Amino acid sequence: MLKLYDLDVSGNCYKARLLLSVLNLEHERVPVNLASGEHLTEKFKRLNPRSEIPVLVDGRTVIWDSHAILVYLARRYDAGHWLPADPLIMGRVQQWLAVAGHEIQYGLAAARACLKFGREGDLQALQQRGVTALDLLESQLGQSPWLAGEQPTLADVACYPYVRCADEANLSLQDYSNIQGWFERIESLPGYVPMLERAQNVA
Ligand SMILES: N[C@@H](CCC(=O)N[C@@H](CS)C(=O)NCC(=O)O)C(=O)O
């Protein structure tokens, strides 16, 4: 069975959980305790030398990095919907993976980590980069229903988690109506699952 090394509060892990769920792929979750430094142990470093989650194990195959995991799952277990082979759409997906890995990761996610987990950082600068990410998405989603065009792809899965919890980075989405419409479309996808920790907060 597929095994995902992850943590409830991690948006990067949630990317993998979301795709696993919409692809209806049974998997076992293995919680990794970042607070106690479990990811820094030699045992964990044999799975991921970068000491980060998520990590996916599929039989003898080990894949680290959330976007690499998305690409692997889409290519291995999906008929081409989530990462279409069309050169233009594939290129567009890569564009948005780049935004997820830069403006979103080092903007929205990093600002959230400062506020929620006490991480060091220049909060204002991180929030400003987060706003750049939100502006990029808002503009694209005014032109197409999904980030890479007419159909949902890995681009949406990769960008959604930290945009969905922008409030935890103290950024309001009130003026981002295209993003709000996109949330509704994503949250209506068959197999959609919410980010765990937020779900528990609401309960
Ligand atoms: N580029 C990596 C980033 C992964 C990442 O930042 N993971 C965080 C949890 S969300 C982590 O493991 N951090 C370890 C640490 O803080 O030392 C990916 O997309 O998987």
PDB file of C-alpha atoms in Angstrom, residues 28-96:
ATOM      1  CA  GLU A  28      -1.395   4.711   4.982  1.00  0.00           C
ATOM      2  CA  ARG A  29      -0.391   7.918   6.723  1.00  0.00           C
ATOM      3  CA  VAL A  30       2.736   7.932   8.872  1.00  0.00           C
ATOM      4  CA  PRO A  31       2.839  11.033  11.109  1.00  0.00           C
ATOM      5  CA  VAL A  32       6.266  12.674  11.405  1.00  0.00           C
ATOM      6  CA  ASN A  33       6.858  14.691  14.552  1.00  0.00           C
ATOM      7  CA  LEU A  34       8.691  17.813  13.358  1.00  0.00           C
ATOM      8  CA  ALA A  35       8.531  19.408  16.814  1.00  0.00           C
ATOM      9  CA  SER A  36      10.615  16.602  18.312  1.00  0.00           C
ATOM     10  CA  GLY A  37      13.021  16.636  15.337  1.00  0.00           C
ATOM     11  CA  GLU A  38      12.031  13.233  13.945  1.00  0.00           C
ATOM     12  CA  HIS A  39      12.747  14.524  10.421  1.00  0.00           C
ATOM     13  CA  LEU A  40      16.368  15.240  11.417  1.00  0.00           C
ATOM     14  CA  THR A  41      17.175  11.656  12.404  1.00  0.00           C
ATOM     15  CA  GLU A  42      19.428   9.452  10.284  1.00  0.00           C
ATOM     16  CA  LYS A  43      16.513   7.055   9.828  1.00  0.00           C
ATOM     17  CA  PHE A  44      14.327   9.759   8.272  1.00  0.00           C
ATOM     18  CA  LYS A  45      17.213  11.169   6.218  1.00  0.00           C
ATOM     19  CA  ARG A  46      17.472   7.802   4.495  1.00  0.00           C
ATOM     20  CA  LEU A  47      13.954   8.528   3.177  1.00  0.00           C
ATOM     21  CA  ASN A  48      14.556  12.204   2.445  1.00  0.00           C
ATOM     22  CA  PRO A  49      18.077  13.653   2.663  1.00  0.00           C
ATOM     23  CA  ARG A  50      16.480  17.110   2.741  1.00  0.00           C
ATOM     24  CA  SER A  51      14.773  16.274   6.070  1.00  0.00           C
ATOM     25  CA  GLU A  52      11.368  17.432   4.900  1.00  0.00           C
ATOM     26  CA  ILE A  53       7.872  16.040   4.622  1.00  0.00           C
ATOM     27  CA  PRO A  54       5.965  14.893   2.635  1.00  0.00           C
ATOM     28  CA  VAL A  55       7.614  11.662   1.513  1.00  0.00           C
ATOM     29  CA  LEU A  56       5.744   9.016  -0.458  1.00  0.00           C
ATOM     30  CA  VAL A  57       6.726   5.350  -0.428  1.00  0.00           C
ATOM     31  CA  ASP A  58       5.280   3.109  -3.117  1.00  0.00           C
ATOM     32  CA  GLY A  59       6.722  -0.374  -2.727  1.00  0.00           C
ATOM     33  CA  ARG A  60      10.473   0.067  -3.221  1.00  0.00           C
ATOM     34  CA  THR A  61      10.052   3.567  -4.663  1.00  0.00           C
ATOM     35  CA  VAL A  62      10.640   6.603  -2.423  1.00  0.00           C
ATOM     36  CA  ILE A  63       9.707  10.090  -3.628  1.00  0.00           C
ATOM     37  CA  TRP A  64      10.221  13.315  -1.706  1.00  0.00           C
ATOM     38  CA  ASP A  65       9.018  16.864  -2.444  1.00  0.00           C
ATOM     39  CA  SER A  66       5.299  17.562  -2.657  1.00  0.00           C
ATOM     40  CA  HIS A  67       5.358  18.517  -6.342  1.00  0.00           C
ATOM     41  CA  ALA A  68       7.451  15.502  -7.285  1.00  0.00           C
ATOM     42  CA  ILE A  69       4.914  13.342  -5.441  1.00  0.00           C
ATOM     43  CA  LEU A  70       2.029  14.966  -7.344  1.00  0.00           C
ATOM     44  CA  VAL A  71       3.761  14.375 -10.680  1.00  0.00           C
ATOM     45  CA  TYR A  72       4.558  10.769  -9.786  1.00  0.00           C
ATOM     46  CA  LEU A  73       0.995   9.986  -8.655  1.00  0.00           C
ATOM     47  CA  ALA A  74      -0.557  11.672 -11.695  1.00  0.00           C
ATOM     48  CA  ARG A  75       1.712   9.847 -14.137  1.00  0.00           C
ATOM     49  CA  ARG A  76       1.591   6.504 -12.335  1.00  0.00           C
ATOM     50  CA  TYR A  77      -2.073   6.284 -11.339  1.00  0.00           C
ATOM     51  CA  ASP A  78      -4.112   8.709 -13.445  1.00  0.00           C
ATOM     52  CA  ALA A  79      -5.109   8.529 -17.089  1.00  0.00           C
ATOM     53  CA  GLY A  80      -3.693  11.962 -17.889  1.00  0.00           C
ATOM     54  CA  HIS A  81      -6.361  14.269 -16.449  1.00  0.00           C
ATOM     55  CA  TRP A  82      -4.282  15.806 -13.674  1.00  0.00           C
ATOM     56  CA  LEU A  83      -1.094  16.207 -15.723  1.00  0.00           C
ATOM     57  CA  PRO A  84      -2.174  16.274 -19.365  1.00  0.00           C
ATOM     58  CA  ALA A  85       0.469  15.414 -21.952  1.00  0.00           C
ATOM     59  CA  ASP A  86      -0.470  18.403 -24.118  1.00  0.00           C
ATOM     60  CA  PRO A  87       2.732  20.520 -24.246  1.00  0.00           C
ATOM     61  CA  LEU A  88       1.001  23.821 -23.561  1.00  0.00           C
ATOM     62  CA  ILE A  89      -1.043  22.549 -20.627  1.00  0.00           C
ATOM     63  CA  MET A  90       1.974  20.729 -19.207  1.00  0.00           C
ATOM     64  CA  GLY A  91       3.996  23.930 -19.472  1.00  0.00           C
ATOM     65  CA  ARG A  92       1.233  25.885 -17.777  1.00  0.00           C
ATOM     66  CA  VAL A  93       1.077  23.342 -14.961  1.00  0.00           C
ATOM     67  CA  GLN A  94       4.828  23.826 -14.449  1.00  0.00           C
ATOM     68  CA  GLN A  95       4.349  27.589 -14.293  1.00  0.00           C
ATOM     69  CA  TRP A  96       1.937  27.205 -11.388  1.00  0.00           C
TER      70      TRP A  96
END
